[in-house]
Coordinates of C-alpha atoms (C1' of nucleotides) in Angstrom, one line a residue:
Chain A
M1 CA 43.4 -10.5 19.2
P2 CA 42.0 -13.5 17.6
Q3 CA 41.9 -12.5 14.0
R4 CA 38.8 -10.7 13.1
P5 CA 37.2 -12.6 10.3
V6 CA 36.2 -9.7 8.2
D7 CA 37.0 -6.1 7.4
R8 CA 34.0 -4.8 5.6
R9 CA 35.8 -1.7 4.3
S10 CA 38.7 -3.5 2.6
G11 CA 37.1 -6.4 0.9
E12 CA 36.7 -10.0 2.1
S13 CA 40.0 -11.6 2.9
A14 CA 40.1 -13.5 6.2
A15 CA 38.4 -16.8 6.8
R16 CA 35.0 -15.9 8.0
P17 CA 32.5 -18.7 7.5
R18 CA 29.8 -17.1 5.5
Q19 CA 29.2 -20.3 3.6
A20 CA 28.5 -23.6 5.3
R21 CA 31.6 -25.0 6.9
G22 CA 33.3 -28.3 6.2
A23 CA 31.6 -31.6 6.4
G24 CA 31.2 -33.2 9.8
K25 CA 31.1 -30.6 12.6
A26 CA 30.7 -30.4 16.3
A27 CA 27.3 -29.4 17.5
P28 CA 27.7 -26.2 19.7
A29 CA 25.7 -26.6 22.9
T30 CA 22.1 -26.0 23.5
S31 CA 20.1 -28.9 22.1
K32 CA 16.6 -27.7 22.8
V33 CA 16.4 -25.2 20.0
R34 CA 12.7 -25.3 19.3
P35 CA 11.9 -23.2 16.1
G36 CA 8.2 -23.8 16.3
P37 CA 5.6 -25.8 18.2
G38 CA 6.2 -29.4 17.9
S39 CA 9.2 -29.5 15.6
P40 CA 12.2 -31.6 16.6
P41 CA 15.2 -29.5 17.4
A42 CA 17.6 -31.6 15.4
A43 CA 21.3 -31.1 15.6
A44 CA 21.3 -27.8 13.8
D45 CA 24.4 -25.7 14.2
A46 CA 24.3 -21.9 14.8
R47 CA 24.4 -21.0 11.1
E48 CA 21.5 -23.2 10.2
R49 CA 19.5 -22.1 13.2
I50 CA 19.9 -18.5 12.2
F51 CA 19.0 -19.4 8.7
L52 CA 15.8 -21.1 9.7
A53 CA 14.8 -18.6 12.3
A54 CA 15.3 -15.6 9.9
E55 CA 13.4 -17.4 7.1
R56 CA 10.4 -17.9 9.4
L57 CA 10.4 -14.4 10.9
F58 CA 10.9 -12.7 7.5
A59 CA 8.1 -14.6 6.1
E60 CA 5.8 -13.7 9.0
R61 CA 6.7 -10.0 9.4
G62 CA 8.8 -8.9 6.4
F63 CA 12.3 -7.7 6.4
D64 CA 12.0 -4.5 8.2
G65 CA 9.4 -5.9 10.7
V66 CA 12.1 -8.2 12.1
S67 CA 15.2 -7.1 14.1
V68 CA 18.4 -9.0 14.4
R69 CA 17.6 -9.4 18.1
D70 CA 14.4 -11.1 17.2
I71 CA 16.3 -13.5 15.0
V72 CA 19.0 -14.4 17.5
E73 CA 16.5 -14.9 20.2
A74 CA 14.5 -17.3 18.0
A75 CA 17.7 -19.0 17.0
A76 CA 19.1 -19.1 20.5
V77 CA 22.5 -17.7 19.4
N78 CA 24.5 -14.6 20.3
L79 CA 23.8 -11.2 18.8
A80 CA 27.2 -11.2 17.1
A81 CA 26.5 -14.5 15.3
I82 CA 24.6 -12.9 12.4
S83 CA 27.4 -10.6 11.6
Y84 CA 29.8 -13.4 12.1
Y85 CA 28.1 -15.9 9.8
F86 CA 26.3 -13.7 7.2
G87 CA 27.9 -10.3 7.4
S88 CA 24.8 -8.2 7.9
K89 CA 21.1 -8.5 8.2
S90 CA 20.5 -7.8 4.6
E91 CA 23.1 -10.2 3.4
L92 CA 21.3 -12.7 5.6
L93 CA 18.0 -12.0 3.7
L94 CA 19.8 -12.5 0.4
A95 CA 21.4 -15.7 1.5
V96 CA 18.0 -17.1 2.5
F97 CA 16.5 -16.0 -0.7
A98 CA 19.2 -17.4 -2.9
V99 CA 18.8 -20.8 -1.3
R100 CA 15.1 -21.0 -1.5
A101 CA 14.8 -19.5 -5.0
K102 CA 17.3 -21.9 -6.2
E103 CA 15.3 -24.8 -4.6
L104 CA 12.1 -23.6 -6.1
N105 CA 13.5 -23.3 -9.6
R106 CA 15.3 -26.5 -9.5
E107 CA 12.1 -28.4 -8.5
R108 CA 10.1 -26.6 -11.2
N109 CA 12.6 -27.3 -13.9
A110 CA 12.9 -30.9 -12.9
L111 CA 9.1 -31.3 -13.2
L112 CA 9.1 -29.7 -16.5
R113 CA 11.8 -31.8 -17.8
E114 CA 10.1 -35.0 -16.6
A115 CA 6.9 -33.9 -18.3
E116 CA 8.7 -33.2 -21.5
A117 CA 10.4 -36.6 -21.3
R118 CA 7.1 -38.3 -20.8
H119 CA 5.8 -36.8 -24.0
G120 CA 8.8 -37.1 -26.1
G121 CA 9.9 -33.5 -26.1
D122 CA 6.8 -31.2 -26.0
A123 CA 4.9 -31.2 -22.7
P124 CA 1.2 -30.4 -23.0
L125 CA -0.1 -27.1 -21.4
E126 CA -1.5 -28.7 -18.3
E127 CA 1.7 -30.4 -17.4
I128 CA 3.7 -27.2 -18.0
L129 CA 1.4 -25.3 -15.6
R130 CA 1.5 -28.1 -13.1
A131 CA 5.3 -27.9 -13.0
L132 CA 5.2 -24.1 -12.6
M133 CA 2.4 -23.9 -10.1
G134 CA 2.9 -27.1 -8.2
P135 CA 5.9 -26.5 -6.0
P136 CA 4.8 -23.1 -4.4
I137 CA 1.3 -24.4 -3.8
L138 CA 2.2 -27.9 -2.6
W139 CA 4.9 -26.5 -0.4
R140 CA 2.2 -24.8 1.6
D141 CA 1.3 -28.1 3.1
P142 CA 2.9 -28.2 6.5
A143 CA 3.5 -32.0 5.9
S144 CA 5.9 -31.0 3.1
G145 CA 8.2 -29.4 5.6
K146 CA 8.5 -26.5 3.2
D147 CA 5.7 -24.2 4.1
T148 CA 7.9 -21.8 5.7
A149 CA 10.0 -21.6 2.5
S150 CA 6.8 -21.1 0.5
R151 CA 5.8 -18.3 2.7
F152 CA 9.2 -16.7 2.7
I153 CA 9.3 -16.7 -1.1
A154 CA 5.8 -15.2 -1.4
R155 CA 6.8 -12.5 1.0
A156 CA 10.1 -11.7 -0.7
L157 CA 8.3 -11.4 -4.1
A158 CA 5.6 -9.1 -2.6
E159 CA 8.0 -7.0 -0.5
A160 CA 10.7 -6.6 -3.0
T161 CA 13.2 -5.0 -0.7
P162 CA 15.7 -2.9 -2.7
D163 CA 18.4 -5.6 -2.5
L164 CA 16.0 -8.2 -3.9
R165 CA 14.4 -5.8 -6.5
E166 CA 17.3 -5.8 -8.9
I167 CA 17.4 -9.6 -8.8
L168 CA 13.7 -10.0 -9.2
E169 CA 13.4 -7.5 -12.0
T170 CA 16.3 -8.6 -14.1
D171 CA 17.0 -12.2 -13.5
V172 CA 14.3 -14.1 -15.3
S173 CA 16.6 -16.8 -16.8
H174 CA 14.9 -19.4 -14.7
L175 CA 11.7 -18.9 -16.5
R176 CA 13.1 -19.1 -20.0
G177 CA 12.6 -22.8 -20.2
F178 CA 8.9 -22.4 -19.2
L179 CA 8.5 -19.7 -21.7
A180 CA 9.8 -21.8 -24.5
A181 CA 7.7 -24.8 -23.4
L182 CA 4.6 -22.6 -23.3
A183 CA 5.3 -21.2 -26.7
R184 CA 5.6 -24.7 -28.1
A185 CA 2.4 -25.8 -26.5
L186 CA 0.6 -22.7 -27.7
P187 CA 1.8 -22.2 -31.3
H188 CA -1.2 -20.2 -32.3
L189 CA -0.6 -17.5 -29.5
P190 CA 1.6 -14.4 -30.3
R191 CA 4.8 -14.3 -28.3
P192 CA 3.8 -11.4 -26.0
E193 CA 0.6 -13.1 -25.2
V194 CA 2.6 -16.2 -24.2
C195 CA 4.6 -13.9 -21.8
W196 CA 1.4 -12.6 -20.3
A197 CA 0.1 -16.2 -19.8
L198 CA 3.4 -17.0 -18.0
H199 CA 3.1 -13.9 -15.9
F200 CA -0.4 -14.7 -14.8
A201 CA 0.5 -18.3 -14.0
T202 CA 3.6 -17.5 -12.0
A203 CA 1.7 -14.8 -10.0
L204 CA -1.4 -16.8 -9.1
P205 CA 0.2 -19.3 -6.7
H206 CA 1.6 -16.5 -4.5
Q207 CA -1.8 -15.1 -3.9
C208 CA -2.4 -18.0 -1.6
T209 CA -1.2 -15.9 1.3
D210 CA -2.6 -16.7 4.8
T211 CA -4.3 -13.4 4.7
H212 CA -5.9 -14.0 1.3
L213 CA -7.0 -17.6 2.3
K214 CA -8.5 -16.5 5.6
R215 CA -10.4 -13.9 3.6
L216 CA -11.6 -16.6 1.3
K217 CA -12.7 -18.7 4.2
A218 CA -14.6 -15.9 5.7
L219 CA -16.2 -15.0 2.4
S220 CA -17.4 -18.5 1.8
D221 CA -18.6 -19.0 5.3
D222 CA -16.1 -21.8 5.6
G223 CA -17.3 -23.5 2.5
C224 CA -13.8 -23.5 0.8
D225 CA -11.2 -25.9 2.0
T226 CA -8.1 -23.9 1.6
R227 CA -5.9 -26.5 3.2
D228 CA -6.3 -29.2 0.7
V229 CA -3.4 -28.0 -1.4
A230 CA -3.7 -30.7 -4.0
A231 CA -7.3 -29.5 -4.7
V232 CA -6.1 -25.9 -4.8
L233 CA -3.4 -26.9 -7.3
D234 CA -6.0 -28.7 -9.5
R235 CA -8.2 -25.6 -9.4
A236 CA -5.3 -23.2 -10.1
V237 CA -4.2 -25.2 -13.1
A238 CA -7.7 -25.6 -14.4
Y239 CA -8.2 -21.8 -14.0
A240 CA -4.9 -21.0 -15.7
I241 CA -5.6 -23.4 -18.7
G242 CA -9.0 -21.7 -19.2
G243 CA -7.5 -18.3 -18.9
I244 CA -4.7 -18.9 -21.3
E245 CA -7.1 -20.3 -23.9
A246 CA -9.1 -17.3 -23.6
L247 CA -6.0 -15.1 -24.2
G248 CA -5.9 -16.5 -27.7
A249 CA -9.5 -15.5 -28.6
P250 CA -9.8 -12.1 -30.2
R251 CA -10.6 -9.2 -27.8
R252 CA -11.7 -5.7 -28.2
G253 CA -8.2 -4.1 -28.1
A254 CA -6.5 -6.5 -30.4
G255 CA -3.1 -4.6 -30.2
D256 CA 0.2 -5.6 -28.8
A257 CA 1.1 -8.4 -31.2
K258 CA 4.5 -7.5 -32.5
T259 CA 5.6 -11.0 -32.9
Chain B
M1 CA -0.7 25.1 29.4
P2 CA -2.3 25.0 26.1
Q3 CA -4.7 22.1 26.6
R4 CA -3.2 18.9 25.3
P5 CA -5.6 17.5 22.7
V6 CA -5.2 13.9 23.8
D7 CA -4.3 11.7 26.7
R8 CA -3.8 8.3 25.2
R9 CA -4.1 6.6 28.5
S10 CA -7.5 7.9 29.6
G11 CA -9.5 7.7 26.4
E12 CA -10.1 10.3 23.8
S13 CA -11.7 13.4 25.2
A14 CA -10.3 16.7 24.2
A15 CA -10.6 18.3 20.8
R16 CA -7.8 16.9 18.7
P17 CA -8.4 16.9 14.9
R18 CA -7.9 13.2 14.2
Q19 CA -10.7 13.3 11.7
A20 CA -10.8 15.8 8.9
R21 CA -11.7 19.2 10.3
G22 CA -14.4 21.5 9.2
A23 CA -17.2 20.6 6.7
G24 CA -15.7 21.6 3.4
K25 CA -12.4 19.8 3.3
A26 CA -13.5 16.3 4.3
A27 CA -11.4 13.8 2.4
P28 CA -7.9 14.6 1.1
A29 CA -9.6 15.2 -2.3
T30 CA -6.4 15.3 -4.1
S31 CA -6.7 17.9 -6.9
K32 CA -3.3 17.1 -8.4
V33 CA -1.1 17.4 -5.5
R34 CA 2.0 16.3 -7.3
P35 CA 3.5 13.0 -6.7
G36 CA 6.7 13.5 -8.7
P37 CA 9.9 15.4 -8.1
G38 CA 10.2 19.2 -8.5
S39 CA 6.8 20.1 -7.3
P40 CA 5.8 23.2 -5.3
P41 CA 4.5 22.7 -1.7
A42 CA 1.1 23.8 -2.9
A43 CA -1.5 25.2 -0.5
A44 CA -2.5 21.8 0.9
D45 CA -2.9 21.9 4.5
A46 CA -0.8 19.9 6.9
R47 CA -3.1 17.0 7.4
E48 CA -3.5 16.4 3.8
R49 CA 0.1 16.8 3.1
I50 CA 0.9 14.1 5.7
F51 CA -1.8 11.8 4.2
L52 CA -0.4 12.0 0.7
A53 CA 3.2 11.7 1.7
A54 CA 2.5 8.8 3.9
E55 CA 0.5 7.0 1.2
R56 CA 3.2 7.4 -1.3
L57 CA 6.1 6.4 1.0
F58 CA 4.1 3.4 2.5
A59 CA 3.4 2.2 -1.1
E60 CA 7.0 2.5 -2.1
R61 CA 8.7 1.0 1.0
G62 CA 6.1 -0.6 3.2
F63 CA 5.0 0.4 6.7
D64 CA 8.2 -0.6 8.6
G65 CA 10.4 0.7 5.8
V66 CA 9.2 4.3 6.4
S67 CA 10.0 6.4 9.5
V68 CA 7.7 9.2 10.8
R69 CA 10.7 11.5 10.0
D70 CA 10.7 10.4 6.4
I71 CA 7.0 11.3 6.2
V72 CA 7.2 14.7 7.9
E73 CA 10.1 15.6 5.7
A74 CA 8.3 14.6 2.5
A75 CA 5.2 16.5 3.8
A76 CA 7.1 19.5 5.0
V77 CA 5.5 19.5 8.4
N78 CA 6.9 19.4 11.9
L79 CA 7.6 16.0 13.6
A80 CA 4.8 16.4 16.0
A81 CA 2.1 17.0 13.4
I82 CA 1.7 13.2 12.8
S83 CA 0.8 12.6 16.4
Y84 CA -1.3 15.7 16.5
Y85 CA -3.4 14.9 13.4
F86 CA -3.5 11.1 13.4
G87 CA -2.4 10.0 16.9
S88 CA 0.4 7.6 15.8
K89 CA 2.1 6.2 12.9
S90 CA 0.0 3.1 12.8
E91 CA -3.2 5.1 13.1
L92 CA -2.0 7.1 10.1
L93 CA -1.6 3.9 8.2
L94 CA -5.1 2.8 9.1
A95 CA -6.5 6.2 8.2
V96 CA -5.0 6.1 4.7
F97 CA -6.2 2.6 4.2
A98 CA -9.7 3.3 5.4
V99 CA -10.0 6.2 2.9
R100 CA -8.5 4.4 -0.1
A101 CA -10.3 1.1 0.6
K102 CA -13.6 2.9 0.8
E103 CA -12.9 4.7 -2.4
L104 CA -12.0 1.5 -4.2
N105 CA -15.1 -0.3 -3.0
R106 CA -17.4 2.6 -3.8
E107 CA -16.2 2.7 -7.3
R108 CA -16.3 -1.0 -7.8
N109 CA -19.9 -1.2 -6.5
A110 CA -21.0 1.8 -8.5
L111 CA -19.7 0.0 -11.7
L112 CA -21.5 -3.2 -10.6
R113 CA -24.8 -1.4 -10.0
E114 CA -24.5 0.4 -13.4
A115 CA -24.0 -3.0 -15.1
E116 CA -26.9 -4.5 -13.3
A117 CA -29.1 -1.5 -14.2
R118 CA -28.0 -1.9 -17.9
H119 CA -29.2 -5.5 -18.0
G120 CA -32.2 -5.2 -15.8
G121 CA -30.9 -6.8 -12.7
D122 CA -28.5 -9.6 -13.6
A123 CA -25.1 -8.4 -15.0
P124 CA -23.2 -10.8 -17.2
L125 CA -20.0 -12.3 -16.1
E126 CA -17.8 -10.0 -18.1
E127 CA -19.3 -6.8 -16.8
I128 CA -19.1 -8.1 -13.2
L129 CA -15.4 -8.9 -13.6
R130 CA -14.8 -5.5 -15.3
A131 CA -16.3 -3.8 -12.3
L132 CA -14.2 -5.8 -9.9
M133 CA -10.9 -5.6 -11.8
G134 CA -11.3 -2.3 -13.5
P135 CA -10.6 0.2 -10.7
P136 CA -7.4 -1.3 -9.3
I137 CA -6.0 -1.8 -12.8
L138 CA -7.1 1.4 -14.4
W139 CA -5.9 3.5 -11.4
R140 CA -2.4 2.4 -12.3
D141 CA -2.4 4.9 -15.1
P142 CA -0.6 8.0 -13.8
A143 CA -3.1 10.0 -15.8
S144 CA -5.8 8.8 -13.5
G145 CA -4.2 10.5 -10.6
K146 CA -4.8 7.5 -8.5
D147 CA -1.7 5.4 -9.3
T148 CA -0.3 6.1 -5.8
A149 CA -3.5 4.9 -4.3
S150 CA -3.5 1.8 -6.4
R151 CA 0.1 1.0 -5.3
F152 CA -0.7 1.6 -1.7
I153 CA -3.7 -0.7 -1.7
A154 CA -1.6 -3.4 -3.4
R155 CA 1.1 -3.0 -0.8
A156 CA -1.4 -3.0 2.1
L157 CA -2.9 -6.3 0.9
A158 CA 0.5 -7.9 0.4
E159 CA 2.1 -6.7 3.7
A160 CA -0.9 -7.1 5.9
T161 CA 0.5 -5.4 8.9
P162 CA -1.0 -6.8 12.2
D163 CA -3.3 -3.8 12.4
L164 CA -4.6 -4.4 8.9
R165 CA -4.6 -8.1 9.1
E166 CA -7.7 -8.3 11.3
I167 CA -9.6 -5.9 8.9
L168 CA -8.5 -7.9 5.8
E169 CA -9.3 -11.3 7.2
T170 CA -12.6 -10.5 8.6
D171 CA -14.3 -7.7 6.8
V172 CA -15.3 -9.0 3.4
S173 CA -18.7 -7.3 3.4
H174 CA -17.8 -5.2 0.5
L175 CA -17.4 -8.3 -1.6
R176 CA -20.7 -9.8 -0.8
G177 CA -22.5 -7.9 -3.6
F178 CA -20.0 -9.3 -6.1
L179 CA -20.4 -12.8 -4.7
A180 CA -24.1 -12.6 -5.2
A181 CA -23.8 -11.2 -8.7
L182 CA -21.3 -13.9 -9.6
A183 CA -23.5 -16.6 -8.2
R184 CA -26.4 -15.3 -10.3
A185 CA -24.2 -15.2 -13.4
L186 CA -22.9 -18.7 -12.7
P187 CA -25.9 -20.7 -11.7
H188 CA -24.4 -24.0 -12.6
L189 CA -21.3 -23.4 -10.4
P190 CA -21.3 -24.7 -6.8
R191 CA -21.1 -22.0 -4.2
P192 CA -17.6 -22.7 -3.0
E193 CA -16.4 -22.7 -6.6
V194 CA -18.0 -19.3 -7.0
C195 CA -16.0 -18.1 -4.0
W196 CA -12.8 -19.4 -5.5
A197 CA -13.6 -17.6 -8.8
L198 CA -14.0 -14.3 -6.8
H199 CA -10.8 -15.0 -5.0
F200 CA -8.8 -15.4 -8.1
A201 CA -10.3 -12.5 -9.7
T202 CA -9.7 -10.1 -6.8
A203 CA -6.1 -11.3 -6.4
L204 CA -5.1 -10.9 -10.0
P205 CA -5.1 -7.2 -10.4
H206 CA -2.8 -6.7 -7.5
Q207 CA -0.2 -8.8 -9.2
C208 CA 0.5 -5.9 -11.4
T209 CA 3.2 -4.6 -9.0
D210 CA 6.0 -2.6 -10.6
T211 CA 8.3 -5.4 -9.8
H212 CA 6.3 -8.0 -11.5
L213 CA 5.6 -5.8 -14.5
K214 CA 9.3 -5.0 -14.9
R215 CA 9.9 -8.7 -14.7
L216 CA 7.4 -9.3 -17.5
K217 CA 9.1 -6.7 -19.6
A218 CA 12.4 -8.3 -19.1
L219 CA 11.0 -11.8 -19.8
S220 CA 9.4 -10.7 -23.1
D221 CA 12.4 -8.7 -24.2
D222 CA 10.1 -5.6 -24.1
G223 CA 7.4 -7.2 -26.2
C224 CA 4.7 -6.6 -23.6
D225 CA 3.3 -3.1 -23.3
T226 CA 2.5 -3.0 -19.5
R227 CA 1.6 0.7 -19.5
D228 CA -1.5 0.3 -21.6
V229 CA -3.8 -0.3 -18.7
A230 CA -6.9 -0.6 -20.8
A231 CA -5.3 -3.5 -22.7
V232 CA -4.2 -5.0 -19.5
L233 CA -7.7 -4.9 -18.1
D234 CA -9.1 -6.5 -21.3
R235 CA -6.5 -9.2 -20.9
A236 CA -7.2 -9.8 -17.2
V237 CA -10.9 -10.0 -17.8
A238 CA -10.6 -12.4 -20.7
Y239 CA -8.3 -14.5 -18.6
A240 CA -10.6 -14.5 -15.6
I241 CA -13.6 -15.4 -17.8
G242 CA -11.8 -18.4 -19.3
G243 CA -10.5 -19.4 -15.9
I244 CA -13.8 -19.3 -14.2
E245 CA -15.6 -21.2 -16.9
A246 CA -12.9 -23.8 -16.5
L247 CA -13.7 -24.1 -12.9
G248 CA -17.1 -25.4 -13.8
A249 CA -15.7 -28.2 -15.8
P250 CA -15.2 -31.5 -13.9
R251 CA -11.6 -32.0 -12.5
R252 CA -9.8 -34.9 -11.1
G253 CA -10.4 -34.1 -7.4
A254 CA -14.2 -33.2 -7.7
G255 CA -14.6 -32.7 -4.0
D256 CA -15.4 -29.5 -2.0
A257 CA -18.9 -29.0 -3.2
K258 CA -20.9 -28.7 0.0
T259 CA -23.4 -26.4 -1.4
Chain C
dG1 C1' -6.7 43.6 26.9
dG2 C1' -7.3 39.0 28.0
dC3 C1' -9.2 34.5 27.2
dG4 C1' -9.8 30.2 24.6
dC5 C1' -8.5 27.7 20.9
dT6 C1' -5.9 25.7 16.9
dC7 C1' -1.8 24.9 15.2
dT8 C1' 3.5 24.9 14.7
dA9 C1' 8.3 24.7 16.5
dA10 C1' 12.3 22.9 18.7
dA11 C1' 14.0 19.9 21.9
dA12 C1' 14.1 16.0 24.3
dC13 C1' 12.5 11.3 26.0
dG14 C1' 13.7 6.3 26.6
dA15 C1' 13.8 2.4 23.8
dA16 C1' 15.2 -0.2 20.0
dC17 C1' 18.1 -0.4 16.0
dG18 C1' 22.3 -2.8 13.2
dT19 C1' 26.9 -3.4 14.1
dT20 C1' 31.4 -3.8 16.4
dT21 C1' 34.6 -4.8 20.0
dG22 C1' 37.9 -7.5 22.7
dA23 C1' 38.2 -11.1 25.4
dA24 C1' 37.1 -16.0 26.6
dC25 C1' 36.2 -20.4 25.3
dT26 C1' 36.7 -24.6 22.2
dT27 C1' 38.5 -27.3 18.6
dT28 C1' 42.2 -28.7 15.5
dC29 C1' 46.5 -30.4 14.5
dA30 C1' 51.6 -30.3 14.1
Chain D
dT1 C1' 51.4 -29.8 24.6
dG2 C1' 51.1 -25.4 22.6
dA3 C1' 49.9 -22.1 19.3
dA4 C1' 46.5 -21.2 15.8
dA5 C1' 42.0 -21.1 14.1
dG6 C1' 37.3 -21.1 14.9
dT7 C1' 33.3 -19.8 17.6
dT8 C1' 30.6 -17.7 21.4
dC9 C1' 30.0 -14.2 24.6
dA10 C1' 28.6 -9.8 27.2
dA11 C1' 29.1 -5.2 26.6
dA12 C1' 29.1 -1.3 24.2
dC13 C1' 29.1 1.7 19.9
dG14 C1' 26.6 5.6 17.7
dT15 C1' 22.3 6.1 15.3
dT16 C1' 17.6 6.2 14.6
dC17 C1' 13.1 5.1 16.2
dG18 C1' 8.0 6.6 17.7
dT19 C1' 6.3 9.7 20.8
dT20 C1' 5.9 13.5 24.1
dT21 C1' 6.8 17.7 26.1
dT22 C1' 7.0 22.6 26.6
dA23 C1' 6.6 26.9 24.6
dG24 C1' 4.6 30.2 21.9
dA25 C1' 2.6 32.0 17.3
dG26 C1' -1.7 33.3 15.2
dC27 C1' -6.5 34.3 15.5
dG28 C1' -11.4 35.2 16.6
dC29 C1' -14.3 37.1 20.1
dC30 C1' -16.8 38.8 24.3

DNA sequence: GGCGCTCTAAAACGAACGTTTGAACTTTCA
DNA sequence: TGAAAGTTCAAACGTTCGTTTTAGAGCGCC
């Protein structure tokens, strides 16, 4: 018996891949992998093919709407490969989410730091919002090569599978930098109101679901160009600026201002 | 043989319920049929119990995350009852969606007509937005008895199961009245921009998912009161007004203004 | 009583599910 | 070259899935 790589019931011990293997590696067979129409197969190994197929299918149909057999078929690997490389279907989901969420946050924070550097420390509101909303919106462009990732993240946020729920609800550390920047850019705004501003601004980009955009096209009799992502970003940023400034004006309720 | 009510392969013919039976009890006019734990079965009939259990479970876990056995257990009916009353699991989903979407649109349109009547025909921007965003936000209050319905609709919009997709993407007739009202309230705004305004305004309320709100609470160190739905609505309306006004101001891109 | 009808009950259908097995194949390296 | 490690494979595991079947209460009515 060739050493089973894992025994789920007794903790991880043996040498199962799980993480990406060592540097250079032999490509295992089948070179016409074809993930989508017109994309080059590339020399992806099994683990990567599973990762990409799962990301795309989860984004399209949700976690429960995709079976591991759907994934292995799309990835052109054997059924057991998912368990071999990722342990289980839900661990696969978490693995994809971890990678993509980290990518998104890294890019957002890099843009924020650049903006702050450009302005000697304190970035103006518009640039903060552009750093926050830019990546998820601009990734939608197929030319960016990240549109699947963008869709996956939107789906993960909307679906909030139990595994993801805890992460989503408690881990907000990646937004702390934006909260601080916003607070500096909006010194007149009470702290809770700054949080609401951040909430609205983070939520908005993920509304640009295919379903919602098709809806918008139908509603406007095709008068809205939903594919010009740069224009969509401009609009979203302008909208958020106007909205946030309005949050500062007194409203009927008034309450909520502890800080 | 007791006359099978349906033969799926030969078109509907026999007398299976499918729609609400007798005159009196048309819609599942929920009196207070208990969402929470520890509630008595009540005298709701089987069809209504299925309807309510399915709505709640779909809202919590999504369509594919719920089995018909989960539903019949929660509704305390026999397994065959779903097929008997609704035909299939997906028809059950569509039935729930049809009822709740109609309710939502009816309430939205009633509020809009009231606002228009108050102002002799043309409602001001704030009242249009309040009619649009009010129902989904205010329903979140458990005291309204419609929080489950609100959650269900948000989930349906986010999940967009294939069955629902076609409806969501093509049927926008219920928004036409709001589009016209917005266009009248914003005469200076190009038509596509009015559509974008409506898009942002309809999308925003559904961001108030439990997951997102818990996130907001965590981010603000509990400084944001997410349960005061009236205050949330005020904030959302103020935000939308500010955002929409900003859409009118010139931006870098400028394009898109066909009309 | 017997018929027609509505509704519920228990059991079963075949298919699909996530996961595991044990052997075979390939690569690595002393 | 040979054993070990890494990887792929077909087949099967037991469970759960959505749906259907068959039977029979319960009831109003000529």
